[in-house]
Amino acid sequence: MGYVDLHTHSTASDGSLTPTELVTYAVAKGLTAIALTDHDTTEGLEEATIAGNNTGLEVVPGIEISAQYETGTMHILGYFIDPGNPALRSNLARLQEARRTRNPRILEKLAQLGVHITIEDVEEASGGGQIGRPHIAQAIVKKGYANDVNYVFDHYLTKNGPAYVDKFRFSPEDSISLIKTAGGRACLGHPFTLFVKDNVMLDQMVAGLKAKGLEAIEVYYPDHTPEQTATFLHLAKKYDLFPTGGSDFHGRAKPRVDLGIGYGALRVPYELLDHMKS
Ligand code: AMP
Ligand code: FE
Ligand code: FE
Ligand code: ZN
């Protein structure tokens, strides 16, 4: 039944392709299905679903929620969510509001560091979707302060960097329950970014999230080493979680990662999506 990509971004968050362009590209790549999993927003899902219906590509309505987690990055993916769910909509609105208050504060910090960009510069980079740090980085590059986005992250915007400003996030438990309230399955995204100290701690963390309703874990991901992939697959089996996979495609915003194949070697069989539907 072919291959799928269960982790993608569009212009609704920080990807560079519109939802329609993303679907068209997935068809060109020969994929059978994609999940659109924009950061903290469902704004792209309607357009992606329509494009999917028009092209015959299966589109899973998804999301990627950034959860509160001190010592690393925890992203909870949601699959098969209902974007019209009132609780989901009102809680995502809180996250949008948190971004709106954070962005000007980042620009103030940058100005103190001698980097002068305006919110209009950033809006232009975002193409009208939700604003994130990648758009701020792109605006800085465009103004000539840096040669590439990675430099800007490393020197200014990385977590706890000189121009970093934290924003409100839901706890892991609340992120999971929000996805479940909206009828979705919650999945621990790219577990390597948790930077958990060792496999014993990781096991405990996954057990804890499972107890809170976690149903899946992202096993296949471009940046996972073979050892990490094996570890996460083992945890999927141990805790009866669906193993999933995806490229985290962002288009030009993350140019080395291609849809469906990541750095070239990624393959996610349709079977994994099929299991989650059962
Ligand atoms: P935000 O949602 O505003 O907190 O921005 C987070 C996004 O920034 C992530 O989803 C990534 O797409 C991007 N990002 C995080 N770290 C880096 C990095 N070092 N280089 C490039 N992009 C990054
Ligand atoms: Fe992103
Ligand atoms: Fe992520
Ligand atoms: Zn992602």
mmCIF file of C-alpha atoms and ligand atoms in Angstrom:
data_model
loop_
_atom_site.group_PDB
_atom_site.id
_atom_site.type_symbol
_atom_site.label_atom_id
_atom_site.label_comp_id
_atom_site.label_asym_id
_atom_site.label_seq_id
_atom_site.Cartn_x
_atom_site.Cartn_y
_atom_site.Cartn_z
ATOM 1 C CA MET A 1 0.000 0.000 0.000
ATOM 2 C CA GLY A 2 2.997 2.314 -0.446
ATOM 3 C CA TYR A 3 4.652 4.856 1.797
ATOM 4 C CA VAL A 4 3.426 7.712 3.958
ATOM 5 C CA ASP A 5 4.794 10.745 5.807
ATOM 6 C CA LEU A 6 3.106 11.346 9.150
ATOM 7 C CA HIS A 7 4.971 14.530 10.119
ATOM 8 C CA THR A 8 4.780 17.588 7.849
ATOM 9 C CA HIS A 9 4.453 21.369 8.107
ATOM 10 C CA SER A 10 2.809 23.964 5.856
ATOM 11 C CA THR A 11 2.660 27.769 5.674
ATOM 12 C CA ALA A 12 -0.020 27.582 8.376
ATOM 13 C CA SER A 13 2.971 27.223 10.723
ATOM 14 C CA ASP A 14 6.641 27.307 9.678
ATOM 15 C CA GLY A 15 6.694 25.235 6.490
ATOM 16 C CA SER A 16 7.289 26.921 3.125
ATOM 17 C CA LEU A 17 4.613 25.145 1.035
ATOM 18 C CA THR A 18 0.919 25.943 1.306
ATOM 19 C CA PRO A 19 -1.266 22.985 2.303
ATOM 20 C CA THR A 20 -2.321 22.575 -1.346
ATOM 21 C CA GLU A 21 1.295 22.691 -2.572
ATOM 22 C CA LEU A 22 2.260 20.159 0.088
ATOM 23 C CA VAL A 23 -0.429 17.722 -1.070
ATOM 24 C CA THR A 24 0.562 18.206 -4.720
ATOM 25 C CA TYR A 25 4.190 17.546 -3.800
ATOM 26 C CA ALA A 26 3.253 14.394 -1.862
ATOM 27 C CA VAL A 27 1.408 13.084 -4.924
ATOM 28 C CA ALA A 28 4.454 13.877 -7.100
ATOM 29 C CA LYS A 29 6.625 11.999 -4.606
ATOM 30 C CA GLY A 30 4.389 8.941 -4.968
ATOM 31 C CA LEU A 31 3.228 8.900 -1.350
ATOM 32 C CA THR A 32 -0.062 7.240 -0.411
ATOM 33 C CA ALA A 33 -0.878 9.449 2.583
ATOM 34 C CA ILE A 34 0.441 12.346 4.652
ATOM 35 C CA ALA A 35 -0.477 13.796 8.011
ATOM 36 C CA LEU A 36 -0.365 17.593 8.226
ATOM 37 C CA THR A 37 1.020 18.339 11.691
ATOM 38 C CA ASP A 38 1.537 22.089 11.943
ATOM 39 C CA HIS A 39 2.834 23.539 15.224
ATOM 40 C CA ASP A 40 0.006 24.567 17.579
ATOM 41 C CA THR A 41 -2.467 25.266 14.758
ATOM 42 C CA THR A 42 -5.130 23.502 12.685
ATOM 43 C CA GLU A 43 -5.507 26.392 10.217
ATOM 44 C CA GLY A 44 -4.074 24.403 7.289
ATOM 45 C CA LEU A 45 -6.205 21.292 7.718
ATOM 46 C CA GLU A 46 -9.288 22.311 5.764
ATOM 47 C CA GLU A 47 -7.267 23.313 2.699
ATOM 48 C CA ALA A 48 -5.137 20.160 2.908
ATOM 49 C CA THR A 49 -8.235 17.963 3.185
ATOM 50 C CA ILE A 50 -9.809 19.579 0.130
ATOM 51 C CA ALA A 51 -6.549 19.176 -1.828
ATOM 52 C CA GLY A 52 -6.431 15.548 -0.705
ATOM 53 C CA ASN A 53 -9.976 14.937 -1.940
ATOM 54 C CA ASN A 54 -9.120 16.549 -5.275
ATOM 55 C CA THR A 55 -5.990 14.463 -5.822
ATOM 56 C CA GLY A 56 -6.889 11.175 -4.136
ATOM 57 C CA LEU A 57 -4.125 11.549 -1.539
ATOM 58 C CA GLU A 58 -5.170 10.477 1.952
ATOM 59 C CA VAL A 59 -4.663 13.397 4.346
ATOM 60 C CA VAL A 60 -4.714 12.738 8.087
ATOM 61 C CA PRO A 61 -5.718 15.820 10.093
ATOM 62 C CA GLY A 62 -2.973 16.336 12.649
ATOM 63 C CA ILE A 63 -1.178 18.793 14.898
ATOM 64 C CA GLU A 64 2.116 19.120 16.774
ATOM 65 C CA ILE A 65 1.808 20.670 20.237
ATOM 66 C CA SER A 66 4.911 22.005 22.017
ATOM 67 C CA ALA A 67 4.581 20.820 25.626
ATOM 68 C CA GLN A 68 6.092 22.219 28.813
ATOM 69 C CA TYR A 69 9.386 20.422 29.414
ATOM 70 C CA GLU A 70 12.421 21.986 31.059
ATOM 71 C CA THR A 71 15.438 19.941 30.020
ATOM 72 C CA GLY A 72 14.743 19.459 26.309
ATOM 73 C CA THR A 73 12.020 19.766 23.697
ATOM 74 C CA MET A 74 8.809 17.760 23.958
ATOM 75 C CA HIS A 75 6.457 17.770 20.992
ATOM 76 C CA ILE A 76 3.197 15.828 21.161
ATOM 77 C CA LEU A 77 1.762 14.937 17.764
ATOM 78 C CA GLY A 78 -1.975 14.429 17.363
ATOM 79 C CA TYR A 79 -3.528 12.299 14.605
ATOM 80 C CA PHE A 80 -7.162 12.178 13.405
ATOM 81 C CA ILE A 81 -8.132 15.272 15.373
ATOM 82 C CA ASP A 82 -11.372 17.144 14.731
ATOM 83 C CA PRO A 83 -10.256 20.735 14.018
ATOM 84 C CA GLY A 84 -13.749 22.002 14.830
ATOM 85 C CA ASN A 85 -13.688 20.669 18.392
ATOM 86 C CA PRO A 86 -14.548 23.669 20.639
ATOM 87 C CA ALA A 87 -12.122 22.750 23.457
ATOM 88 C CA LEU A 88 -9.292 22.321 20.964
ATOM 89 C CA ARG A 89 -10.103 25.639 19.277
ATOM 90 C CA SER A 90 -10.246 27.647 22.492
ATOM 91 C CA ASN A 91 -7.064 26.131 23.880
ATOM 92 C CA LEU A 92 -5.140 26.647 20.636
ATOM 93 C CA ALA A 93 -6.303 30.266 20.748
ATOM 94 C CA ARG A 94 -4.402 30.572 24.048
ATOM 95 C CA LEU A 95 -1.239 29.389 22.299
ATOM 96 C CA GLN A 96 -1.749 31.915 19.469
ATOM 97 C CA GLU A 97 -2.130 34.659 22.069
ATOM 98 C CA ALA A 98 1.084 33.506 23.780
ATOM 99 C CA ARG A 99 2.920 33.872 20.459
ATOM 100 C CA ARG A 100 1.486 37.333 19.863
ATOM 101 C CA THR A 101 2.829 38.558 23.203
ATOM 102 C CA ARG A 102 6.172 36.747 22.830
ATOM 103 C CA ASN A 103 7.153 37.926 19.337
ATOM 104 C CA PRO A 104 7.551 41.665 20.097
ATOM 105 C CA ARG A 105 9.610 40.779 23.192
ATOM 106 C CA ILE A 106 11.998 38.746 21.026
ATOM 107 C CA LEU A 107 12.324 41.719 18.661
ATOM 108 C CA GLU A 108 13.102 43.996 21.648
ATOM 109 C CA LYS A 109 15.854 41.651 22.823
ATOM 110 C CA LEU A 110 17.264 41.489 19.299
ATOM 111 C CA ALA A 111 17.281 45.294 19.072
ATOM 112 C CA GLN A 112 19.263 45.450 22.313
ATOM 113 C CA LEU A 113 21.753 43.106 20.645
ATOM 114 C CA GLY A 114 21.992 45.414 17.612
ATOM 115 C CA VAL A 115 19.718 43.401 15.321
ATOM 116 C CA HIS A 116 16.917 45.642 14.089
ATOM 117 C CA ILE A 117 13.922 44.012 12.407
ATOM 118 C CA THR A 118 10.251 44.928 12.577
ATOM 119 C CA ILE A 119 7.154 42.809 13.083
ATOM 120 C CA GLU A 120 6.260 43.653 9.458
ATOM 121 C CA ASP A 121 9.549 42.053 8.306
ATOM 122 C CA VAL A 122 8.604 38.956 10.258
ATOM 123 C CA GLU A 123 5.030 38.886 8.947
ATOM 124 C CA GLU A 124 6.374 39.062 5.417
ATOM 125 C CA ALA A 125 8.583 36.033 6.094
ATOM 126 C CA SER A 126 5.650 34.093 7.552
ATOM 127 C CA GLY A 127 3.491 34.475 4.457
ATOM 128 C CA GLY A 128 0.461 35.221 6.618
ATOM 129 C CA GLY A 129 0.428 32.085 8.790
ATOM 130 C CA GLN A 130 1.276 31.742 12.456
ATOM 131 C CA ILE A 131 4.599 33.377 13.390
ATOM 132 C CA GLY A 132 7.425 31.332 14.841
ATOM 133 C CA ARG A 133 11.127 31.763 15.508
ATOM 134 C CA PRO A 134 12.017 30.447 12.017
ATOM 135 C CA HIS A 135 10.262 33.463 10.484
ATOM 136 C CA ILE A 136 12.165 35.833 12.765
ATOM 137 C CA ALA A 137 15.380 34.072 11.719
ATOM 138 C CA GLN A 138 14.436 34.355 8.036
ATOM 139 C CA ALA A 139 13.740 38.089 8.421
ATOM 140 C CA ILE A 140 17.157 38.554 10.076
ATOM 141 C CA VAL A 141 18.879 36.750 7.190
ATOM 142 C CA LYS A 142 16.956 38.809 4.652
ATOM 143 C CA LYS A 143 18.096 42.036 6.361
ATOM 144 C CA GLY A 144 21.695 40.862 5.949
ATOM 145 C CA TYR A 145 22.561 40.367 9.639
ATOM 146 C CA ALA A 146 23.401 36.692 9.069
ATOM 147 C CA ASN A 147 24.037 34.276 6.224
ATOM 148 C CA ASP A 148 21.670 31.521 7.284
ATOM 149 C CA VAL A 149 18.896 30.605 9.662
ATOM 150 C CA ASN A 150 20.991 28.116 11.626
ATOM 151 C CA TYR A 151 23.460 30.857 12.546
ATOM 152 C CA VAL A 152 20.598 32.971 13.870
ATOM 153 C CA PHE A 153 19.272 30.099 15.975
ATOM 154 C CA ASP A 154 22.711 29.233 17.336
ATOM 155 C CA HIS A 155 23.604 32.834 18.230
ATOM 156 C CA TYR A 156 20.249 34.327 19.240
ATOM 157 C CA LEU A 157 17.061 32.276 19.173
ATOM 158 C CA THR A 158 17.918 28.833 20.506
ATOM 159 C CA LYS A 159 16.219 27.837 23.765
ATOM 160 C CA ASN A 160 17.739 30.069 26.511
ATOM 161 C CA GLY A 161 19.788 31.935 23.877
ATOM 162 C CA PRO A 162 20.340 35.744 24.223
ATOM 163 C CA ALA A 163 17.147 36.675 22.323
ATOM 164 C CA TYR A 164 15.044 33.721 23.503
ATOM 165 C CA VAL A 165 11.724 34.434 25.177
ATOM 166 C CA ASP A 166 9.697 31.567 26.586
ATOM 167 C CA LYS A 167 5.991 31.286 25.923
ATOM 168 C CA PHE A 168 3.041 29.634 27.622
ATOM 169 C CA ARG A 169 2.817 25.901 26.933
ATOM 170 C CA PHE A 170 0.491 23.150 28.081
ATOM 171 C CA SER A 171 1.859 20.378 30.263
ATOM 172 C CA PRO A 172 2.486 17.010 28.565
ATOM 173 C CA GLU A 173 -0.666 15.623 30.249
ATOM 174 C CA ASP A 174 -2.836 18.521 29.117
ATOM 175 C CA SER A 175 -1.411 18.331 25.576
ATOM 176 C CA ILE A 176 -2.308 14.643 25.404
ATOM 177 C CA SER A 177 -5.787 15.130 26.830
ATOM 178 C CA LEU A 178 -6.488 18.045 24.480
ATOM 179 C CA ILE A 179 -5.701 15.806 21.497
ATOM 180 C CA LYS A 180 -7.878 13.023 22.909
ATOM 181 C CA THR A 181 -10.737 15.439 23.606
ATOM 182 C CA ALA A 182 -10.611 16.382 19.927
ATOM 183 C CA GLY A 183 -10.940 12.691 19.006
ATOM 184 C CA GLY A 184 -7.274 12.201 18.136
ATOM 185 C CA ARG A 185 -4.467 9.826 19.012
ATOM 186 C CA ALA A 186 -1.551 11.376 20.899
ATOM 187 C CA CYS A 187 1.995 10.514 19.802
ATOM 188 C CA LEU A 188 5.359 11.389 21.359
ATOM 189 C CA GLY A 189 7.215 13.194 18.542
ATOM 190 C CA HIS A 190 10.955 12.742 17.811
ATOM 191 C CA PRO A 191 11.793 11.448 21.315
ATOM 192 C CA PHE A 192 15.513 12.157 20.861
ATOM 193 C CA THR A 193 14.884 15.890 21.449
ATOM 194 C CA LEU A 194 13.874 15.121 25.039
ATOM 195 C CA PHE A 195 17.601 14.648 25.726
ATOM 196 C CA VAL A 196 16.720 12.214 28.492
ATOM 197 C CA LYS A 197 19.810 11.185 30.472
ATOM 198 C CA ASP A 198 19.632 7.434 29.845
ATOM 199 C CA ASN A 199 17.303 4.677 28.667
ATOM 200 C CA VAL A 200 16.025 3.979 32.199
ATOM 201 C CA MET A 201 14.799 7.577 32.509
ATOM 202 C CA LEU A 202 13.377 7.430 28.996
ATOM 203 C CA ASP A 203 11.492 4.231 29.844
ATOM 204 C CA GLN A 204 10.008 5.880 32.946
ATOM 205 C CA MET A 205 9.019 8.968 30.995
ATOM 206 C CA VAL A 206 7.271 6.945 28.287
ATOM 207 C CA ALA A 207 5.526 4.828 30.954
ATOM 208 C CA GLY A 208 4.294 8.037 32.604
ATOM 209 C CA LEU A 209 2.991 9.469 29.336
ATOM 210 C CA LYS A 210 1.304 6.150 28.492
ATOM 211 C CA ALA A 211 -0.508 6.342 31.838
ATOM 212 C CA LYS A 212 -1.736 9.817 30.795
ATOM 213 C CA GLY A 213 -3.158 8.491 27.527
ATOM 214 C CA LEU A 214 -0.267 8.445 25.051
ATOM 215 C CA GLU A 215 -1.080 6.038 22.210
ATOM 216 C CA ALA A 216 1.835 6.302 19.780
ATOM 217 C CA ILE A 217 5.534 7.087 19.545
ATOM 218 C CA GLU A 218 7.462 8.500 16.574
ATOM 219 C CA VAL A 219 10.032 5.794 15.874
ATOM 220 C CA TYR A 220 11.111 6.628 12.299
ATOM 221 C CA TYR A 221 12.535 10.142 12.009
ATOM 222 C CA PRO A 222 15.433 11.526 9.915
ATOM 223 C CA ASP A 223 17.612 12.452 12.899
ATOM 224 C CA HIS A 224 17.183 9.194 14.812
ATOM 225 C CA THR A 225 20.273 6.993 14.807
ATOM 226 C CA PRO A 226 19.747 3.246 14.175
ATOM 227 C CA GLU A 227 20.257 2.718 17.924
ATOM 228 C CA GLN A 228 17.627 5.321 18.809
ATOM 229 C CA THR A 229 15.200 3.839 16.289
ATOM 230 C CA ALA A 230 15.675 0.409 17.888
ATOM 231 C CA THR A 231 15.225 1.846 21.393
ATOM 232 C CA PHE A 232 12.006 3.663 20.470
ATOM 233 C CA LEU A 233 10.636 0.618 18.633
ATOM 234 C CA HIS A 234 11.319 -1.472 21.726
ATOM 235 C CA LEU A 235 9.423 1.068 23.855
ATOM 236 C CA ALA A 236 6.528 1.012 21.370
ATOM 237 C CA LYS A 237 6.244 -2.755 21.805
ATOM 238 C CA LYS A 238 6.768 -2.692 25.568
ATOM 239 C CA TYR A 239 4.098 -0.061 26.189
ATOM 240 C CA ASP A 240 1.698 -1.064 23.394
ATOM 241 C CA LEU A 241 2.123 2.216 21.515
ATOM 242 C CA PHE A 242 1.662 2.576 17.751
ATOM 243 C CA PRO A 243 5.039 3.152 16.098
ATOM 244 C CA THR A 244 4.826 6.074 13.644
ATOM 245 C CA GLY A 245 7.231 7.949 11.427
ATOM 246 C CA GLY A 246 7.681 11.071 9.375
ATOM 247 C CA SER A 247 10.223 13.461 7.907
ATOM 248 C CA ASP A 248 9.217 16.702 9.713
ATOM 249 C CA PHE A 249 9.191 18.283 6.262
ATOM 250 C CA HIS A 250 9.330 22.112 6.348
ATOM 251 C CA GLY A 251 10.132 22.753 2.650
ATOM 252 C CA ARG A 252 12.728 25.479 2.041
ATOM 253 C CA ALA A 253 12.695 26.301 5.748
ATOM 254 C CA LYS A 254 14.599 23.016 6.371
ATOM 255 C CA PRO A 255 16.138 22.344 2.963
ATOM 256 C CA ARG A 256 18.041 19.128 3.706
ATOM 257 C CA VAL A 257 14.891 17.247 4.696
ATOM 258 C CA ASP A 258 12.706 16.005 1.853
ATOM 259 C CA LEU A 259 9.114 14.827 2.024
ATOM 260 C CA GLY A 260 8.701 11.106 2.684
ATOM 261 C CA ILE A 261 12.423 10.334 2.666
ATOM 262 C CA GLY A 262 14.047 12.774 5.120
ATOM 263 C CA TYR A 263 17.783 12.807 4.368
ATOM 264 C CA GLY A 264 17.147 10.055 1.792
ATOM 265 C CA ALA A 265 16.873 6.824 3.756
ATOM 266 C CA LEU A 266 13.534 7.273 5.554
ATOM 267 C CA ARG A 267 10.639 5.018 4.495
ATOM 268 C CA VAL A 268 7.390 4.836 6.464
ATOM 269 C CA PRO A 269 5.077 2.042 5.288
ATOM 270 C CA TYR A 270 1.338 2.661 4.965
ATOM 271 C CA GLU A 271 0.830 -0.262 7.337
ATOM 272 C CA LEU A 272 1.786 1.956 10.314
ATOM 273 C CA LEU A 273 -1.006 4.382 9.477
ATOM 274 C CA ASP A 274 -3.415 1.510 8.900
ATOM 275 C CA HIS A 275 -2.707 0.107 12.384
ATOM 276 C CA MET A 276 -3.506 3.461 13.961
ATOM 277 C CA LYS A 277 -6.858 3.526 12.179
ATOM 278 C CA SER A 278 -7.955 0.173 13.605
HETATM 279 P P1 AMP B 1 8.669 28.391 17.785
HETATM 280 O O1 AMP B 1 7.454 27.600 17.377
HETATM 281 O O2 AMP B 1 8.512 29.831 17.502
HETATM 282 O O3 AMP B 1 9.123 28.115 19.185
HETATM 283 O O4 AMP B 1 9.852 27.880 16.805
HETATM 284 C C1 AMP B 1 10.228 26.523 16.831
HETATM 285 C C2 AMP B 1 10.615 26.059 15.428
HETATM 286 O O5 AMP B 1 11.887 26.568 15.119
HETATM 287 C C3 AMP B 1 10.777 24.562 15.316
HETATM 288 O O6 AMP B 1 9.583 23.975 14.966
HETATM 289 C C4 AMP B 1 11.755 24.391 14.196
HETATM 290 O O7 AMP B 1 11.083 24.355 12.964
HETATM 291 C C5 AMP B 1 12.575 25.646 14.264
HETATM 292 N N1 AMP B 1 13.912 25.461 14.858
HETATM 293 C C6 AMP B 1 14.212 25.157 16.144
HETATM 294 N N2 AMP B 1 15.551 25.096 16.325
HETATM 295 C C7 AMP B 1 16.122 25.366 15.114
HETATM 296 C C8 AMP B 1 17.463 25.456 14.621
HETATM 297 N N3 AMP B 1 18.511 25.269 15.428
HETATM 298 N N4 AMP B 1 17.648 25.752 13.310
HETATM 299 C C9 AMP B 1 16.594 25.949 12.494
HETATM 300 N N5 AMP B 1 15.317 25.878 12.887
HETATM 301 C C10 AMP B 1 15.064 25.587 14.167
HETATM 302 FE FE FE B 2 8.952 23.768 12.846
HETATM 303 FE FE FE B 3 8.765 18.898 16.413
HETATM 304 ZN ZN ZN B 4 7.476 19.060 13.319
#
